[in-house]
Structures are given as structure tokens and as C-alpha cells.
Coordinates of C-alpha atoms in Angstrom, one line a residue:
X1 CA 97.0 50.2 122.0
X2 CA 94.2 48.5 123.9
X3 CA 93.0 50.3 126.9
X4 CA 92.4 48.1 130.0
X5 CA 89.3 48.4 132.1
X6 CA 91.5 49.7 134.9
X7 CA 92.6 52.7 132.8
X8 CA 89.0 53.3 131.8
X9 CA 88.0 53.3 135.4
X10 CA 90.7 55.7 136.5
X11 CA 90.0 58.1 133.6
X12 CA 86.3 58.2 134.5
X13 CA 87.0 58.7 138.2
X14 CA 89.3 61.6 137.4
X15 CA 86.8 63.3 135.2
X16 CA 84.0 62.9 137.7
X17 CA 86.4 64.2 140.4
X18 CA 87.1 67.3 138.3
X19 CA 83.4 68.0 137.8
X20 CA 82.7 67.5 141.6
X21 CA 85.6 69.8 142.4
X22 CA 84.2 72.4 140.0
X23 CA 80.8 72.3 141.7
X24 CA 81.8 72.2 145.4
X25 CA 84.6 74.7 145.2
X26 CA 83.4 77.1 142.6
X27 CA 79.7 76.8 141.8
X28 CA 78.0 75.9 145.1
X29 CA 78.2 79.5 146.3
X30 CA 76.8 81.8 143.6
X31 CA 79.3 84.5 142.5
X32 CA 80.7 86.3 139.5
X33 CA 84.1 85.0 138.5
X34 CA 86.8 87.6 138.2
X35 CA 88.9 87.7 135.0
X36 CA 91.9 86.5 137.0
X37 CA 90.0 83.5 138.4
X38 CA 88.7 82.5 134.9
X39 CA 92.1 82.9 133.3
X40 CA 93.8 80.7 136.0
X41 CA 91.3 77.9 135.9
X42 CA 91.1 77.9 132.1
X43 CA 94.8 77.6 131.9
X44 CA 94.8 74.7 134.5
X45 CA 92.2 72.7 132.5
X46 CA 93.9 73.3 129.2
X47 CA 97.2 72.3 130.9
X48 CA 95.6 69.0 132.1
X49 CA 94.3 68.3 128.6
X50 CA 97.8 68.9 127.1
X51 CA 99.5 66.8 129.8
X52 CA 97.1 63.9 129.1
X53 CA 98.0 64.1 125.4
X54 CA 101.7 64.0 126.2
X55 CA 101.1 60.9 128.4
X56 CA 99.2 59.3 125.4
X57 CA 102.2 60.1 123.2
X58 CA 104.6 58.5 125.6
X59 CA 102.6 55.3 126.3
X60 CA 100.3 55.0 123.3
X61 CA 102.6 56.1 120.5
X62 CA 102.6 59.0 118.0
X63 CA 99.5 57.8 116.2
X64 CA 97.4 57.7 119.4
X65 CA 98.8 61.0 120.7
X66 CA 98.2 62.7 117.3
X67 CA 94.7 61.5 117.1
X68 CA 94.0 62.7 120.6
X69 CA 95.3 66.2 119.9
X70 CA 93.5 66.4 116.5
X71 CA 90.2 65.4 118.2
X72 CA 90.8 67.7 121.3
X73 CA 91.5 70.8 119.2
X74 CA 88.4 70.1 116.9
X75 CA 86.1 69.5 119.9
X76 CA 87.4 72.5 121.7
X77 CA 86.8 74.7 118.7
X78 CA 83.2 73.3 118.4
X79 CA 82.7 73.9 122.2
X80 CA 83.7 77.6 121.8
X81 CA 81.2 77.9 119.0
X82 CA 78.6 76.4 121.4
X83 CA 79.3 79.2 123.8
X84 CA 77.6 81.6 121.4
X85 CA 74.4 79.7 121.7
X86 CA 74.7 79.4 125.5
X87 CA 75.2 83.2 125.5
X88 CA 72.0 83.7 123.5
X89 CA 70.0 81.4 125.7
X90 CA 71.1 83.0 129.0
X91 CA 70.5 86.5 127.5
X92 CA 67.0 85.4 126.3
X93 CA 66.1 84.1 129.8
X94 CA 67.9 87.1 131.5
X95 CA 69.8 84.7 133.8
X96 CA 71.4 86.7 136.7
X97 CA 75.1 87.1 136.1
X98 CA 76.0 85.5 139.5
X99 CA 73.9 82.4 138.7
X100 CA 75.2 81.7 135.1
X101 CA 78.0 79.4 136.4
X102 CA 75.5 76.8 137.6
X103 CA 73.7 76.8 134.2
X104 CA 77.0 76.4 132.4
X105 CA 78.2 73.5 134.6
X106 CA 74.8 71.8 134.1
X107 CA 75.3 72.3 130.3
X108 CA 78.8 70.8 130.5
X109 CA 77.6 67.7 132.6
X110 CA 74.6 67.1 130.3
X111 CA 76.8 67.5 127.2
X112 CA 79.3 65.0 128.6
X113 CA 76.5 62.5 129.3
X114 CA 74.8 63.0 125.9
X115 CA 78.1 62.8 124.0
X116 CA 79.2 59.7 125.9
X117 CA 76.0 58.0 124.8
X118 CA 76.5 59.1 121.2
X119 CA 80.1 57.9 121.3
X120 CA 79.2 54.3 122.3
X121 CA 76.3 54.3 120.0
X122 CA 78.5 55.6 117.1
X123 CA 81.2 53.0 117.9
X124 CA 78.6 50.2 117.8
X125 CA 77.2 51.4 114.5
X126 CA 80.6 51.6 112.9
X127 CA 81.7 48.2 114.1
X128 CA 78.4 46.7 112.8
X129 CA 78.1 48.6 109.5
X130 CA 81.2 50.1 108.0
X131 CA 79.0 52.1 105.6
X132 CA 78.1 54.3 108.5
X133 CA 81.2 56.3 107.6
X134 CA 79.3 57.5 104.5
X135 CA 76.4 58.7 106.8
X136 CA 78.8 60.4 109.2
X137 CA 80.6 62.1 106.3
X138 CA 77.4 63.4 104.8
X139 CA 76.2 64.7 108.2
X140 CA 79.4 66.7 108.5
X141 CA 79.2 68.1 104.9
X142 CA 75.6 69.2 105.5
X143 CA 76.6 70.8 108.9
X144 CA 79.4 72.6 107.2
X145 CA 77.0 74.0 104.6
X146 CA 74.6 75.1 107.3
X147 CA 77.4 77.0 109.1
X148 CA 78.0 79.1 106.0
X149 CA 74.4 80.3 105.9
X150 CA 73.6 83.8 107.1
X151 CA 71.6 83.6 110.3
X152 CA 69.5 86.3 111.8
X153 CA 70.8 86.8 115.3
X154 CA 67.5 88.5 116.3
X155 CA 65.8 85.2 115.6
X156 CA 67.8 83.3 118.1
X157 CA 65.4 82.8 121.0
X158 CA 65.5 80.3 123.7
X159 CA 61.7 80.1 123.8
X160 CA 61.6 77.0 121.7
X161 CA 59.0 74.3 121.4
X162 CA 60.2 72.4 124.5
X163 CA 60.1 75.5 126.6
X164 CA 56.6 76.5 125.4
X165 CA 55.4 73.0 126.4
X166 CA 57.0 73.3 129.8
X167 CA 55.4 76.7 130.4
X168 CA 52.0 75.4 129.2
X169 CA 51.8 72.3 131.3
X170 CA 53.8 73.3 134.4
X171 CA 53.4 76.2 136.7
X172 CA 56.4 78.5 136.4
X173 CA 57.3 81.7 138.3
X174 CA 58.1 84.9 136.6
X175 CA 61.2 85.7 138.6
X176 CA 64.3 83.8 139.7
X177 CA 64.9 82.7 143.2
X178 CA 68.7 82.7 143.3
X179 CA 69.8 79.5 141.6
X180 CA 66.9 77.4 142.9
X181 CA 65.0 75.2 140.4
X182 CA 61.8 75.5 142.4
X183 CA 60.3 78.3 144.5
X184 CA 57.1 78.9 146.5
X185 CA 54.8 81.8 145.5
X186 CA 51.6 82.4 147.5
X187 CA 51.9 79.0 149.0
X188 CA 52.3 77.2 145.7
X189 CA 55.4 75.4 144.6
X190 CA 56.4 76.6 141.1
X191 CA 59.2 75.9 138.6
X192 CA 61.7 78.8 138.3
X193 CA 63.0 80.1 135.0
X194 CA 66.3 78.5 136.0
X195 CA 64.9 75.1 135.3
X196 CA 63.6 76.2 131.9
X197 CA 67.1 77.5 131.1
X198 CA 68.6 74.2 131.9
X199 CA 66.0 72.4 129.7
X200 CA 67.0 74.8 126.8
X201 CA 70.7 74.2 127.4
X202 CA 70.1 70.4 127.5
X203 CA 68.2 70.5 124.2
X204 CA 70.9 72.3 122.4
X205 CA 73.5 69.9 123.9
X206 CA 71.8 67.1 122.1
X207 CA 72.0 68.9 118.8
X208 CA 75.6 69.7 119.3
X209 CA 76.4 66.1 120.0
X210 CA 75.0 65.1 116.6
X211 CA 77.7 67.3 115.0
X212 CA 80.6 66.8 117.3
X213 CA 80.7 63.0 117.5
X214 CA 80.7 62.3 113.8
X215 CA 83.5 64.9 113.5
X216 CA 85.8 63.2 116.0
X217 CA 85.0 59.7 114.6
X218 CA 86.4 61.1 111.4
X219 CA 89.7 61.6 113.1
X220 CA 89.9 58.4 115.1
X221 CA 87.8 55.3 115.7
X222 CA 89.5 54.6 119.1
X223 CA 86.7 54.9 121.5
X224 CA 89.0 55.8 124.4
X225 CA 90.5 58.7 122.5
X226 CA 87.1 59.9 121.3
X227 CA 85.8 59.9 124.9
X228 CA 88.8 61.6 126.5
X229 CA 89.2 64.2 123.8
X230 CA 85.5 65.1 124.1
X231 CA 85.6 65.1 127.9
X232 CA 88.7 67.3 128.2
X233 CA 87.4 69.7 125.5
X234 CA 84.4 70.3 127.8
X235 CA 86.4 70.7 131.0
X236 CA 87.1 74.4 131.7
X237 CA 84.4 75.5 129.3
X238 CA 82.6 77.3 132.1
X239 CA 85.7 79.3 132.9
X240 CA 86.4 80.0 129.3
X241 CA 82.9 81.5 128.9
X242 CA 83.8 84.2 131.5
X243 CA 87.3 84.6 130.1
X244 CA 86.0 85.2 126.6
X245 CA 83.0 87.3 127.7
X246 CA 82.8 90.2 125.4
X247 CA 85.3 88.7 122.9
X248 CA 83.1 85.9 121.5
X249 CA 81.5 88.3 119.0
X250 CA 85.0 89.2 117.9
X251 CA 85.5 85.8 116.3
X252 CA 83.4 86.8 113.3
X253 CA 85.0 84.2 111.0
X254 CA 84.9 81.3 113.4
X255 CA 81.8 79.7 111.7
X256 CA 83.7 79.8 108.4
X257 CA 86.7 78.1 109.9
X258 CA 84.6 75.4 111.6
X259 CA 82.7 74.9 108.3
X260 CA 86.1 74.3 106.5
X261 CA 87.2 71.8 109.2
X262 CA 83.9 69.9 109.3
X263 CA 83.9 69.7 105.5
X264 CA 87.5 68.5 105.5
X265 CA 86.7 65.8 108.1
X266 CA 83.5 64.9 106.1
X267 CA 85.6 64.3 103.0
X268 CA 88.1 62.3 105.1
X269 CA 85.2 60.1 106.3
X270 CA 83.8 59.5 102.8
X271 CA 87.3 58.6 101.5
X272 CA 87.7 56.2 104.4
X273 CA 84.3 54.7 103.7
X274 CA 85.3 54.2 100.0
X275 CA 88.6 52.6 101.2
X276 CA 86.6 50.2 103.4
X277 CA 83.7 49.9 101.0
X278 CA 81.4 46.8 101.0
X279 CA 78.2 48.3 99.5
X280 CA 77.3 46.3 96.4
X281 CA 76.2 49.3 94.3
X282 CA 79.6 51.0 94.7
X283 CA 82.5 49.4 92.8
X284 CA 80.7 46.0 92.9
X285 CA 81.1 45.9 96.7
X286 CA 84.9 46.1 96.5
X287 CA 87.1 48.7 98.3
X288 CA 87.9 51.7 96.2
X289 CA 91.6 52.6 95.9
X290 CA 91.5 56.2 97.1
X291 CA 93.8 58.6 98.9
X292 CA 93.4 58.4 102.7
X293 CA 94.1 61.4 104.8
X294 CA 96.6 60.8 107.6
X295 CA 96.3 61.9 111.2
X296 CA 99.3 64.2 110.8
X297 CA 97.8 65.9 107.8
X298 CA 94.5 66.3 109.6
X299 CA 96.2 67.9 112.6
X300 CA 98.1 70.4 110.3
X301 CA 94.9 71.3 108.5
X302 CA 92.9 71.8 111.7
X303 CA 95.5 73.9 113.4
X304 CA 96.2 75.9 110.2
X305 CA 92.5 76.7 109.6
X306 CA 91.8 77.7 113.2
X307 CA 94.9 79.9 113.3
X308 CA 94.0 81.7 110.1
X309 CA 90.4 82.1 111.2
X310 CA 91.3 83.6 114.6
X311 CA 94.0 86.0 113.2
X312 CA 91.6 87.1 110.4
X313 CA 88.9 87.8 113.0
X314 CA 91.1 89.7 115.3
X315 CA 92.7 92.0 112.7
X316 CA 89.4 92.7 110.8
X317 CA 88.3 96.4 111.3
X318 CA 84.7 95.3 110.5
X319 CA 85.0 92.6 113.2
X320 CA 86.3 95.1 115.8
X321 CA 83.4 97.4 115.0
X322 CA 80.8 94.6 115.2
X323 CA 82.3 93.5 118.5
X324 CA 82.1 96.9 120.1
X325 CA 78.6 97.5 118.9
X326 CA 77.4 94.1 120.1
X327 CA 79.0 94.4 123.4
X328 CA 77.6 97.9 123.9
X329 CA 74.1 96.6 123.2
X330 CA 74.6 93.7 125.6
X331 CA 76.0 95.9 128.4
X332 CA 73.2 98.5 127.9
X333 CA 70.6 95.8 128.1
X334 CA 72.2 94.4 131.2
X335 CA 72.5 97.8 132.9
X336 CA 68.9 98.7 132.1
X337 CA 67.6 95.3 133.3
X338 CA 67.4 95.6 137.1
X339 CA 67.0 91.9 137.4
X340 CA 70.3 91.2 135.7
X341 CA 72.2 91.2 139.0
X342 CA 71.9 92.4 142.6
X343 CA 75.6 93.0 142.8
X344 CA 76.3 96.8 142.8
X345 CA 79.9 96.2 141.9
X346 CA 78.9 94.2 138.8
X347 CA 76.5 96.9 137.7
X348 CA 79.3 99.5 138.0
X349 CA 81.6 97.2 136.0
X350 CA 79.0 96.9 133.3
X351 CA 78.5 100.7 133.1
X352 CA 82.2 101.4 133.0
X353 CA 82.6 99.0 130.0
X354 CA 79.6 100.5 128.3
X355 CA 81.1 104.0 128.6
X356 CA 84.4 102.8 127.1
X357 CA 82.5 101.2 124.2
X358 CA 80.4 104.4 123.7
X359 CA 83.6 106.4 123.3
X360 CA 84.9 104.0 120.7
X361 CA 81.6 104.1 118.8
X362 CA 81.7 107.9 118.7
X363 CA 85.2 107.8 117.2
X364 CA 84.4 104.9 114.8
X365 CA 84.4 105.4 111.0
X366 CA 80.8 105.8 109.9
X367 CA 81.1 103.1 107.2
X368 CA 81.9 100.5 109.9
X369 CA 79.3 101.8 112.4
X370 CA 76.5 102.1 109.9
X371 CA 77.3 98.6 108.6
X372 CA 75.6 97.2 111.7
X373 CA 71.9 97.3 111.1
X374 CA 71.0 98.1 114.7
X375 CA 73.6 100.9 115.3
X376 CA 71.0 103.6 115.9
X377 CA 69.0 101.4 118.3
X378 CA 72.2 100.6 120.2
X379 CA 73.2 104.2 120.5
X380 CA 69.7 104.9 121.9
X381 CA 70.1 102.1 124.5
X382 CA 73.4 103.6 125.5
X383 CA 71.7 107.0 126.0
X384 CA 69.0 105.4 128.1
X385 CA 71.7 103.7 130.3
X386 CA 73.5 107.0 130.7
X387 CA 70.2 108.7 131.8
X388 CA 69.4 105.9 134.3
X389 CA 72.9 106.2 135.7
X390 CA 72.6 110.0 136.2
X391 CA 69.2 109.5 137.9
X392 CA 70.8 106.9 140.2
X393 CA 73.6 109.2 141.1
X394 CA 71.1 112.0 141.8
X395 CA 68.9 109.9 144.0

């Protein structure tokens, strides 16, 4: 199915309208979304994405609809994985809770711009050189391997090279001024940490695009499907962040599931490249008769792997223990950091969650608690938070 310029135009206008609606009705006034608000709007955006897929099925056929859903599910899973990095960046910069929405929306908009550029660049490369499928396949196989490597979470710091350069050559303030990008201190106009956070988010978005675009091109070469699946996977990511807050650490096997999916798509790309081969040093420049993975099989594998990954993560006792300990550390840090939020209700919410987690940790089997290398440090932070809370009540 060829997509007319009119359909392209309508699609782009709708996506821009959704982003504008998100900003003017949710982000413009800084606030902390409730769980109910996050759940409702996450459901709405997922519903819109599914409805769009049904429309593609109806007017574009089963192949087009299947490719869209395979691409959307893959990109959504990768987007959820990206939330881990966003969480680390905002924790590193100690972004006030009520201002995190603006950072997330910027990240979504920048990701959409970056990925759109990569989509059209990738399409041009594929149309010009079919051997680019080999390159895309190798990129995904390498990415899958990197996801399996053990990473030191303590080494995740947003203070990267770009940020160090910005701090060195530009005047930056030590504190936030709401969600403003610039502030005035002693008569001097300075950058706020908010701008640096957005630079860090933008930099990571570029890296994410290098992985996600080859992945979806492995499922479809229809540029319209690639664009819409990518765009709809990013829509609602801000709400999903607050909905999954505290549960992201629970998905301890997500990286393994994503590694399996990316490796599968990488193999699919290499097989497709062999089928379309014109490189003279491979089979004399002739196509290689190999098995090609269908869209239906791709969709089954992607859904199956993600389902297995999520279920395994949720039922794992080790995963539950890790989640409680990580959340307790995060909530203790937030409560002890007076700059985390000026909202007294939010601080009380954080403390209530921390006490619930402390109770679970005390009843936890030692083998699971001690498996976390920072368990003693976390318990010490919980004690400090309790002491500060008692001092607050006594004042």
C-alpha cells in the first residue's frame, strides 16, 4: 500500500497535536501526576496506538497491520528500557519531582526528531545499498551482546563528557529555578541544571535511535509504518514513567528479553540481506537461497519473549527483593534531599512508601537481602530518614 502525501500530512499533524496537547494541558503547570492520572493517560495513548493498528489492518491489509504491531511492540519495549536511563539521569541531577514531566516531554520530542531523521536516512541507505541490511543486522547483534553484559549501576552518571564541557564553558547555577532553563543570580544570567539535564537526555536519545531504528527496519521497510510505530511507541512514555515508578527495577530480566529480540531481528536482517545479496565476495554476487522469517513469526517471537521476560521478572523472589531494596534507597535519598521537592504531600508520600519498604526488608529472608551488595548502606539511609522525620515532627 502506497501512502499518499495527504495521509502523511494528516498523520504528522495528529502527532504534533498530541504533543501540543500534552504540553499545554499537562506540562505547562508543574505538578506531580497522580497514579490515577498516569494510568488513565497511559491507557488512552496505548488505545490510540492500537486503534491506529486496527485501521492499518482494515485499509492496508494483514501484512501492513502485522508489521506495524511488531514494530510498535518492539519499539515500546525499547522505550521502557530507555526509562531506566532517564531515571538514572534525573536522579543524578536531582531533578525536583514536580519538574520531571517537562524533562520527559523534551526527551520524547527530541527522540521523535532524532529517530525521524534516522528513519529517512536509513531508508535512503537501504534503497541505495541493499548490503546495508548486513550492517543493520550486525549492529543489532552487537547491541544484543552488550545488553547481556553486567553493568555497574553505581557507574551510571549523567555527568558525561558533554555535560562537563557545558559546565566548563558556560556559567551554570547550583540550584534549580522551577522548570526554567535560565535564571539570574547576583545580576548574572546563568544556565540552570534543568538545561544540562535536557542536554544529557538529548544525548542518550541519539544513542537509543542508533539501536531502535535498525531494529524496526528489520521488521518492515515501509517508511510510513516505521515512522508511525516509532512515534506511537513514544506517545504516552511520560505517563508510563510515573505509572511504572518504583516498578521499573522489578523488570530484572527485561535486558535479557530485549537482547533476545534484538538478536532475533539481527538474524532476520542478515537472512534478508543474504536473500537480496549482490556483494561479489558472497556467493559470487548472487542471492543466497535462505529461510526468510515472516512478519507473523516475528510478531509471535516478540510477544512470546516479552511475555516470558515480564512473568519471570514478576515471580522472581530475587527480583522482588532487589526491587524493594532499590526503591527503599531511592525513597530514602529523596526524603533526605530537601531539594527533591517543595511539596509537603509528596514528601509524606515518599516517607510512607519508605516505611512500607523498611517493614518488608526486615521480614525478608537474609539470603535475598544480603545478595544486594548495598543492603547495609540502604538500611543506614532508611535509619537516617526515620531520624530526620522524627526531628521534623518534634520541631
